[in-house]
Structure formats: structure tokens, C-alpha cells
PDB file of C-alpha atoms in Angstrom:
ATOM      1  CA  UNK Z1329      63.991  50.226 -40.639  1.00 52.00           C
ATOM      2  CA  UNK Z1330      63.209  47.708 -43.350  1.00 62.00           C
ATOM      3  CA  UNK Z1331      61.999  49.484 -46.467  1.00 82.00           C
ATOM      4  CA  UNK Z1332      59.636  48.094 -49.061  1.00 91.00           C
ATOM      5  CA  UNK Z1333      60.005  49.284 -52.650  1.00 93.00           C
ATOM      6  CA  UNK Z1334      56.995  49.301 -54.922  1.00 96.00           C
ATOM      7  CA  UNK Z1335      56.768  49.450 -58.723  1.00 96.00           C
ATOM      8  CA  UNK Z1336      55.476  50.854 -60.936  1.00 97.00           C
ATOM      9  CA  UNK Z1337      54.675  54.264 -59.479  1.00 96.00           C
ATOM     10  CA  UNK Z1338      51.890  54.854 -61.998  1.00 97.00           C
ATOM     11  CA  UNK Z1339      49.899  52.550 -64.272  1.00 97.00           C
ATOM     12  CA  UNK Z1340      47.258  53.469 -66.823  1.00 97.00           C
ATOM     13  CA  UNK Z1341      45.182  50.623 -68.254  1.00 97.00           C
ATOM     14  CA  UNK Z1342      42.184  50.323 -70.497  1.00 98.00           C
ATOM     15  CA  UNK Z1343      39.127  48.943 -68.748  1.00 98.00           C
ATOM     16  CA  UNK Z1344      39.191  45.161 -69.077  1.00 98.00           C
ATOM     17  CA  UNK Z1345      42.988  44.918 -69.129  1.00 98.00           C
ATOM     18  CA  UNK Z1346      44.948  43.280 -66.331  1.00 98.00           C
ATOM     19  CA  UNK Z1347      47.103  45.141 -63.799  1.00 98.00           C
ATOM     20  CA  UNK Z1348      49.974  44.064 -61.566  1.00 98.00           C
ATOM     21  CA  UNK Z1349      51.925  45.925 -58.885  1.00 98.00           C
ATOM     22  CA  UNK Z1350      55.079  44.592 -57.261  1.00 98.00           C
ATOM     23  CA  UNK Z1351      56.564  45.044 -53.824  1.00 97.00           C
ATOM     24  CA  UNK Z1352      60.210  44.209 -53.081  1.00 96.00           C
ATOM     25  CA  UNK Z1353      62.391  44.112 -49.999  1.00 94.00           C
ATOM     26  CA  UNK Z1354      66.132  43.574 -49.608  1.00 92.00           C
ATOM     27  CA  UNK Z1355      65.481  41.608 -46.426  1.00 92.00           C
ATOM     28  CA  UNK Z1356      63.129  38.791 -45.525  1.00 93.00           C
ATOM     29  CA  UNK Z1357      59.649  39.939 -44.594  1.00 93.00           C
ATOM     30  CA  UNK Z1358      57.673  38.279 -41.817  1.00 93.00           C
ATOM     31  CA  UNK Z1359      54.462  39.490 -43.418  1.00 94.00           C
ATOM     32  CA  UNK Z1360      53.136  41.739 -46.145  1.00 96.00           C
ATOM     33  CA  UNK Z1361      49.849  43.579 -46.194  1.00 97.00           C
ATOM     34  CA  UNK Z1362      48.055  45.257 -49.084  1.00 98.00           C
ATOM     35  CA  UNK Z1363      45.904  48.382 -48.861  1.00 98.00           C
ATOM     36  CA  UNK Z1364      43.793  50.319 -51.371  1.00 98.00           C
ATOM     37  CA  UNK Z1365      43.326  54.068 -51.149  1.00 98.00           C
ATOM     38  CA  UNK Z1366      40.707  55.645 -53.379  1.00 97.00           C
ATOM     39  CA  UNK Z1367      41.302  59.226 -54.580  1.00 95.00           C
ATOM     40  CA  UNK Z1368      40.578  61.534 -51.648  1.00 94.00           C
ATOM     41  CA  UNK Z1369      40.078  58.561 -49.337  1.00 96.00           C
ATOM     42  CA  UNK Z1370      41.977  56.635 -46.730  1.00 96.00           C
ATOM     43  CA  UNK Z1371      43.838  53.304 -46.866  1.00 97.00           C
ATOM     44  CA  UNK Z1372      41.591  50.252 -46.624  1.00 96.00           C
ATOM     45  CA  UNK Z1373      43.053  46.895 -45.624  1.00 95.00           C
ATOM     46  CA  UNK Z1374      42.775  44.247 -48.331  1.00 97.00           C
ATOM     47  CA  UNK Z1375      44.786  41.265 -47.114  1.00 96.00           C
ATOM     48  CA  UNK Z1376      47.779  39.975 -45.159  1.00 96.00           C
ATOM     49  CA  UNK Z1377      50.200  37.286 -46.365  1.00 97.00           C
ATOM     50  CA  UNK Z1378      52.569  35.514 -43.975  1.00 96.00           C
ATOM     51  CA  UNK Z1379      53.594  32.185 -45.538  1.00 97.00           C
ATOM     52  CA  UNK Z1380      56.310  31.595 -48.113  1.00 97.00           C
ATOM     53  CA  UNK Z1381      54.779  31.137 -51.563  1.00 97.00           C
ATOM     54  CA  UNK Z1382      51.310  32.016 -50.288  1.00 97.00           C
ATOM     55  CA  UNK Z1383      48.649  32.870 -52.868  1.00 98.00           C
ATOM     56  CA  UNK Z1384      45.289  34.339 -51.928  1.00 98.00           C
ATOM     57  CA  UNK Z1385      42.415  35.414 -54.143  1.00 98.00           C
ATOM     58  CA  UNK Z1386      39.624  37.907 -53.627  1.00 97.00           C
ATOM     59  CA  UNK Z1387      37.328  37.850 -56.650  1.00 97.00           C
ATOM     60  CA  UNK Z1388      39.425  39.479 -59.421  1.00 98.00           C
ATOM     61  CA  UNK Z1389      42.388  40.209 -57.099  1.00 98.00           C
ATOM     62  CA  UNK Z1390      45.242  37.733 -56.654  1.00 98.00           C
ATOM     63  CA  UNK Z1391      47.905  38.286 -54.010  1.00 98.00           C
ATOM     64  CA  UNK Z1392      51.219  36.429 -53.918  1.00 98.00           C
ATOM     65  CA  UNK Z1393      54.066  36.230 -51.404  1.00 98.00           C
ATOM     66  CA  UNK Z1394      57.383  35.144 -52.824  1.00 97.00           C
ATOM     67  CA  UNK Z1395      59.099  31.903 -51.894  1.00 96.00           C
ATOM     68  CA  UNK Z1396      61.968  33.829 -50.289  1.00 96.00           C
ATOM     69  CA  UNK Z1397      59.499  36.206 -48.583  1.00 96.00           C
ATOM     70  CA  UNK Z1398      61.279  39.182 -50.125  1.00 96.00           C
ATOM     71  CA  UNK Z1399      58.648  40.159 -52.666  1.00 97.00           C
ATOM     72  CA  UNK Z1400      54.923  40.245 -53.185  1.00 98.00           C
ATOM     73  CA  UNK Z1401      52.528  41.092 -55.972  1.00 98.00           C
ATOM     74  CA  UNK Z1402      48.930  42.136 -56.460  1.00 98.00           C
ATOM     75  CA  UNK Z1403      47.294  41.225 -59.755  1.00 98.00           C
ATOM     76  CA  UNK Z1404      43.890  42.473 -60.876  1.00 98.00           C
ATOM     77  CA  UNK Z1405      42.184  40.621 -63.704  1.00 98.00           C
ATOM     78  CA  UNK Z1406      39.936  42.534 -66.112  1.00 98.00           C
ATOM     79  CA  UNK Z1407      40.126  45.910 -64.407  1.00 98.00           C
ATOM     80  CA  UNK Z1408      37.014  47.986 -63.834  1.00 98.00           C
ATOM     81  CA  UNK Z1409      36.656  51.721 -63.195  1.00 96.00           C
ATOM     82  CA  UNK Z1410      35.937  50.890 -59.546  1.00 97.00           C
ATOM     83  CA  UNK Z1411      39.522  49.604 -59.242  1.00 98.00           C
ATOM     84  CA  UNK Z1412      40.892  53.150 -59.575  1.00 98.00           C
ATOM     85  CA  UNK Z1413      43.073  54.198 -56.663  1.00 98.00           C
ATOM     86  CA  UNK Z1414      46.519  53.766 -55.149  1.00 98.00           C
ATOM     87  CA  UNK Z1415      47.579  50.329 -54.017  1.00 98.00           C
ATOM     88  CA  UNK Z1416      50.085  50.113 -51.184  1.00 98.00           C
ATOM     89  CA  UNK Z1417      52.020  47.213 -49.797  1.00 97.00           C
ATOM     90  CA  UNK Z1418      53.036  47.488 -46.164  1.00 97.00           C
ATOM     91  CA  UNK Z1419      55.066  45.544 -43.662  1.00 94.00           C
ATOM     92  CA  UNK Z1420      53.796  45.165 -40.105  1.00 91.00           C
ATOM     93  CA  UNK Z1421      56.610  45.309 -37.561  1.00 86.00           C
ATOM     94  CA  UNK Z1422      57.396  42.309 -35.397  1.00 76.00           C
ATOM     95  CA  UNK Z1423      55.643  43.867 -32.428  1.00 79.00           C
ATOM     96  CA  UNK Z1424      52.506  44.382 -34.548  1.00 73.00           C
ATOM     97  CA  UNK Z1425      52.667  48.101 -33.962  1.00 84.00           C
ATOM     98  CA  UNK Z1426      54.246  49.963 -36.870  1.00 91.00           C
ATOM     99  CA  UNK Z1427      53.181  49.667 -40.495  1.00 94.00           C
ATOM    100  CA  UNK Z1428      55.907  50.545 -43.013  1.00 94.00           C
ATOM    101  CA  UNK Z1429      54.312  51.411 -46.338  1.00 96.00           C
ATOM    102  CA  UNK Z1430      55.701  51.242 -49.829  1.00 95.00           C
ATOM    103  CA  UNK Z1431      55.392  54.283 -52.070  1.00 94.00           C
ATOM    104  CA  UNK Z1432      52.289  52.917 -53.765  1.00 96.00           C
ATOM    105  CA  UNK Z1433      51.143  52.295 -57.338  1.00 97.00           C
ATOM    106  CA  UNK Z1434      48.538  54.711 -58.648  1.00 98.00           C
ATOM    107  CA  UNK Z1435      46.141  52.891 -60.975  1.00 98.00           C
ATOM    108  CA  UNK Z1436      44.081  54.745 -63.555  1.00 98.00           C
ATOM    109  CA  UNK Z1437      41.470  52.796 -65.507  1.00 97.00           C
ATOM    110  CA  UNK Z1438      40.383  54.350 -68.779  1.00 95.00           C
ATOM    111  CA  UNK Z1439      36.789  53.565 -69.796  1.00 89.00           C
TER     112      UNK Z1439
ATOM    113  CA  UNK O 668      29.032  50.080 -35.589  1.00 62.00           C
ATOM    114  CA  UNK O 669      30.950  53.320 -36.044  1.00 76.00           C
ATOM    115  CA  UNK O 670      34.314  53.130 -37.709  1.00 94.00           C
ATOM    116  CA  UNK O 671      37.279  55.338 -36.943  1.00 97.00           C
ATOM    117  CA  UNK O 672      36.361  59.010 -36.820  1.00 97.00           C
ATOM    118  CA  UNK O 673      38.672  62.020 -36.995  1.00 98.00           C
ATOM    119  CA  UNK O 674      38.227  65.738 -36.504  1.00 97.00           C
ATOM    120  CA  UNK O 675      38.523  68.229 -37.968  1.00 98.00           C
ATOM    121  CA  UNK O 676      38.330  67.233 -41.627  1.00 97.00           C
ATOM    122  CA  UNK O 677      40.438  70.143 -42.818  1.00 97.00           C
ATOM    123  CA  UNK O 678      42.610  72.660 -41.027  1.00 96.00           C
ATOM    124  CA  UNK O 679      44.664  75.642 -42.122  1.00 98.00           C
ATOM    125  CA  UNK O 680      47.409  76.994 -39.875  1.00 98.00           C
ATOM    126  CA  UNK O 681      50.384  79.311 -40.226  1.00 98.00           C
ATOM    127  CA  UNK O 682      54.014  78.553 -39.513  1.00 98.00           C
ATOM    128  CA  UNK O 683      54.882  78.487 -35.832  1.00 98.00           C
ATOM    129  CA  UNK O 684      51.365  77.723 -34.673  1.00 98.00           C
ATOM    130  CA  UNK O 685      50.262  74.639 -32.787  1.00 98.00           C
ATOM    131  CA  UNK O 686      47.571  72.174 -33.814  1.00 98.00           C
ATOM    132  CA  UNK O 687      45.569  69.384 -32.133  1.00 98.00           C
ATOM    133  CA  UNK O 688      43.951  66.608 -34.120  1.00 98.00           C
ATOM    134  CA  UNK O 689      41.465  64.153 -32.657  1.00 98.00           C
ATOM    135  CA  UNK O 690      40.619  60.523 -33.258  1.00 98.00           C
ATOM    136  CA  UNK O 691      37.982  58.122 -31.953  1.00 98.00           C
ATOM    137  CA  UNK O 692      38.800  54.460 -32.569  1.00 97.00           C
ATOM    138  CA  UNK O 693      36.511  51.814 -33.993  1.00 95.00           C
ATOM    139  CA  UNK O 694      34.204  50.356 -31.373  1.00 94.00           C
ATOM    140  CA  UNK O 695      35.991  47.670 -29.377  1.00 92.00           C
ATOM    141  CA  UNK O 696      39.495  48.769 -30.370  1.00 94.00           C
ATOM    142  CA  UNK O 697      42.000  49.789 -27.720  1.00 94.00           C
ATOM    143  CA  UNK O 698      45.047  50.829 -29.744  1.00 94.00           C
ATOM    144  CA  UNK O 699      45.489  53.988 -31.802  1.00 96.00           C
ATOM    145  CA  UNK O 700      48.249  54.732 -34.299  1.00 96.00           C
ATOM    146  CA  UNK O 701      48.947  57.978 -36.115  1.00 98.00           C
ATOM    147  CA  UNK O 702      50.397  58.333 -39.615  1.00 98.00           C
ATOM    148  CA  UNK O 703      51.445  61.283 -41.750  1.00 98.00           C
ATOM    149  CA  UNK O 704      50.821  61.031 -45.483  1.00 98.00           C
ATOM    150  CA  UNK O 705      52.424  63.652 -47.698  1.00 96.00           C
ATOM    151  CA  UNK O 706      50.982  64.143 -51.160  1.00 93.00           C
ATOM    152  CA  UNK O 707      51.896  61.291 -53.489  1.00 91.00           C
ATOM    153  CA  UNK O 708      53.565  59.218 -50.787  1.00 94.00           C
ATOM    154  CA  UNK O 709      52.713  56.316 -48.528  1.00 95.00           C
ATOM    155  CA  UNK O 710      51.715  56.927 -44.912  1.00 97.00           C
ATOM    156  CA  UNK O 711      54.598  57.344 -42.447  1.00 97.00           C
ATOM    157  CA  UNK O 712      54.222  55.993 -38.902  1.00 96.00           C
ATOM    158  CA  UNK O 713      54.326  58.669 -36.197  1.00 97.00           C
ATOM    159  CA  UNK O 714      53.495  56.718 -33.014  1.00 96.00           C
ATOM    160  CA  UNK O 715      51.123  54.257 -31.421  1.00 95.00           C
ATOM    161  CA  UNK O 716      49.213  54.514 -28.137  1.00 96.00           C
ATOM    162  CA  UNK O 717      47.898  51.754 -25.914  1.00 94.00           C
ATOM    163  CA  UNK O 718      46.734  51.975 -22.308  1.00 93.00           C
ATOM    164  CA  UNK O 719      47.288  55.733 -22.452  1.00 95.00           C
ATOM    165  CA  UNK O 720      51.003  55.310 -23.142  1.00 95.00           C
ATOM    166  CA  UNK O 721      53.146  55.705 -26.237  1.00 95.00           C
ATOM    167  CA  UNK O 722      54.214  52.168 -27.211  1.00 93.00           C
ATOM    168  CA  UNK O 723      56.334  52.915 -30.230  1.00 92.00           C
ATOM    169  CA  UNK O 724      57.485  55.979 -32.086  1.00 95.00           C
ATOM    170  CA  UNK O 725      58.563  56.525 -35.672  1.00 94.00           C
ATOM    171  CA  UNK O 726      61.188  58.932 -36.938  1.00 94.00           C
ATOM    172  CA  UNK O 727      59.409  62.168 -36.027  1.00 97.00           C
ATOM    173  CA  UNK O 728      60.729  65.066 -33.908  1.00 97.00           C
ATOM    174  CA  UNK O 729      59.519  65.893 -30.407  1.00 97.00           C
ATOM    175  CA  UNK O 730      57.287  68.596 -31.878  1.00 98.00           C
ATOM    176  CA  UNK O 731      54.908  65.716 -32.501  1.00 98.00           C
ATOM    177  CA  UNK O 732      53.266  64.473 -29.323  1.00 98.00           C
ATOM    178  CA  UNK O 733      50.161  62.569 -28.472  1.00 97.00           C
ATOM    179  CA  UNK O 734      47.786  61.442 -25.839  1.00 97.00           C
ATOM    180  CA  UNK O 735      45.316  58.639 -25.328  1.00 98.00           C
ATOM    181  CA  UNK O 736      42.331  58.975 -23.030  1.00 97.00           C
ATOM    182  CA  UNK O 737      40.661  56.302 -20.856  1.00 96.00           C
ATOM    183  CA  UNK O 738      37.932  55.892 -23.493  1.00 95.00           C
ATOM    184  CA  UNK O 739      40.705  55.001 -26.010  1.00 96.00           C
ATOM    185  CA  UNK O 740      40.287  58.168 -28.066  1.00 97.00           C
ATOM    186  CA  UNK O 741      43.479  59.970 -28.948  1.00 98.00           C
ATOM    187  CA  UNK O 742      44.939  63.355 -29.825  1.00 98.00           C
ATOM    188  CA  UNK O 743      47.910  64.289 -31.966  1.00 98.00           C
ATOM    189  CA  UNK O 744      49.594  67.592 -31.166  1.00 98.00           C
ATOM    190  CA  UNK O 745      52.094  69.320 -33.394  1.00 98.00           C
ATOM    191  CA  UNK O 746      53.979  72.373 -32.108  1.00 98.00           C
ATOM    192  CA  UNK O 747      55.911  75.029 -34.019  1.00 98.00           C
ATOM    193  CA  UNK O 748      54.371  74.071 -37.341  1.00 98.00           C
ATOM    194  CA  UNK O 749      56.553  74.041 -40.436  1.00 98.00           C
ATOM    195  CA  UNK O 750      55.490  74.232 -44.062  1.00 97.00           C
ATOM    196  CA  UNK O 751      56.633  70.629 -44.425  1.00 97.00           C
ATOM    197  CA  UNK O 752      54.061  69.496 -41.883  1.00 98.00           C
ATOM    198  CA  UNK O 753      51.350  70.020 -44.501  1.00 98.00           C
ATOM    199  CA  UNK O 754      49.914  66.535 -45.058  1.00 98.00           C
ATOM    200  CA  UNK O 755      47.024  64.190 -44.489  1.00 98.00           C
ATOM    201  CA  UNK O 756      47.118  62.906 -40.911  1.00 98.00           C
ATOM    202  CA  UNK O 757      45.619  59.475 -40.546  1.00 98.00           C
ATOM    203  CA  UNK O 758      44.521  57.745 -37.392  1.00 98.00           C
ATOM    204  CA  UNK O 759      44.273  53.951 -37.354  1.00 97.00           C
ATOM    205  CA  UNK O 760      42.789  51.767 -34.649  1.00 96.00           C
ATOM    206  CA  UNK O 761      43.287  48.116 -33.837  1.00 92.00           C
ATOM    207  CA  UNK O 762      43.199  45.590 -31.054  1.00 88.00           C
ATOM    208  CA  UNK O 763      46.501  45.349 -29.203  1.00 82.00           C
ATOM    209  CA  UNK O 764      48.740  42.931 -31.087  1.00 80.00           C
ATOM    210  CA  UNK O 765      46.266  42.739 -33.938  1.00 81.00           C
ATOM    211  CA  UNK O 766      47.368  42.557 -37.545  1.00 86.00           C
ATOM    212  CA  UNK O 767      44.696  44.721 -39.136  1.00 90.00           C
ATOM    213  CA  UNK O 768      44.609  48.469 -38.660  1.00 93.00           C
ATOM    214  CA  UNK O 769      41.454  50.371 -39.560  1.00 95.00           C
ATOM    215  CA  UNK O 770      42.089  53.857 -40.879  1.00 97.00           C
ATOM    216  CA  UNK O 771      39.971  56.932 -40.346  1.00 97.00           C
ATOM    217  CA  UNK O 772      39.180  59.469 -43.081  1.00 97.00           C
ATOM    218  CA  UNK O 773      42.078  61.677 -42.037  1.00 97.00           C
ATOM    219  CA  UNK O 774      42.613  65.360 -41.287  1.00 98.00           C
ATOM    220  CA  UNK O 775      44.041  67.471 -44.104  1.00 98.00           C
ATOM    221  CA  UNK O 776      46.448  69.999 -42.535  1.00 98.00           C
ATOM    222  CA  UNK O 777      47.717  72.904 -44.581  1.00 98.00           C
ATOM    223  CA  UNK O 778      50.473  75.092 -43.143  1.00 98.00           C
ATOM    224  CA  UNK O 779      50.906  78.504 -44.773  1.00 97.00           C
TER     225      UNK O 779
END
């Protein structure tokens, strides 16, 4: 199936610094979703992007879908300790059944 | 409004044994998907159930089977457990054809 690659695998930032994680695919994506998983928790849906060049914001989080629909990014401005966790991108299959997850970026925020 | 619930929370089994994990979907949801998440990796799709039938299956062997009941709850069964089956098993519910899947807290399975 279509794989999504995610970088970096780990990111340590000082509280207040910005953070960005990237998701890339070799093929065109019909959609991209982003999830957050806190340590010891379960994935929680953040957002879905479907349009070329789409940009969506949720408070300090900015999500982008590339013009070619082959990449996406999640940017967090002025990180807080509550942002700690692993951020996953995922592609929902055309039949809206199977989610294919990237490997995730584990964010650590140092106080 | 209860979210997705899973039981048990933790489970320890030995190689060769069989295990059954349970999931109750979010109220109003009719579709249940199961995922396996190994340590440090993203969740891997096992299968999805709707109307008590398996709609789609990921790349998992036949040792993994499931069931959905008329009340939409679901079970995941794994036979002949291997050490490599140790993982967090996540259940996710949704409306059929819906884009958003709601994940439960998961069952942590350890195979010794």
C-alpha cells in the first residue's frame, strides 16, 4: 500500500521554541490526517486535510498540505510542556476504512 | 457520552496461547477497526468490521480474527501467540464511510 514517511523521528525543544514535523509520500495523497498520542495514551485525531495547498490552524498548531498533495507538515508555535507526545500523520484509504500511519515524531519539550 | 472502551487494560500470555480482546464503540458509531501498535511504531491496520462482517483486512495472518456483535461491539482474537504479537492493540470506532476514527485506550498484550 501507499506508505507515508515521517521526519524527524525524535525532536527535543526548549519550551517556547517552535517545532515542525514533516510527512512525505512518493505518490499523490487524497487526504492526510494528523494524530497526537500522549505518552501511555492513544492516538487522538487532530485534523484532516484534503485540498491541494490547504492550510489549517488550531491555536498554536498549523497544518499544511502540499501543492502536489505528496507532503504535509505540522508546525507548533511556542511549544508548551502540554505538547509532549508523538505526532503521527496518516492516510485514510479511498474506501474510508484503513488508516496508514507514518512512523511518528516524538516531541520532548524541556522546561 | 461514553467514548470507545476496551478490555482488558493489560494482559500477559505465553507463546502458543490464545487471547480475546474486547471493544465497545463510541455511542452512535457502527464501524469498528482494530490496529496493532508495536513499541515506538505507528499503529498498523488489522481489519475493520461493519454490519457484523469484515470489510477490509490489513497484512495480518489468519491467526488474527474478529467478530462484531449486533450492538456494534467487537472482539479481536489471536491464536497461537508469538513473542512478536506483544503490542498495544487499539480499537477505533467511526460511522461507516466517516473520515474520523476515535481510538480507545488500548489493551497492552505481553507474550512471554
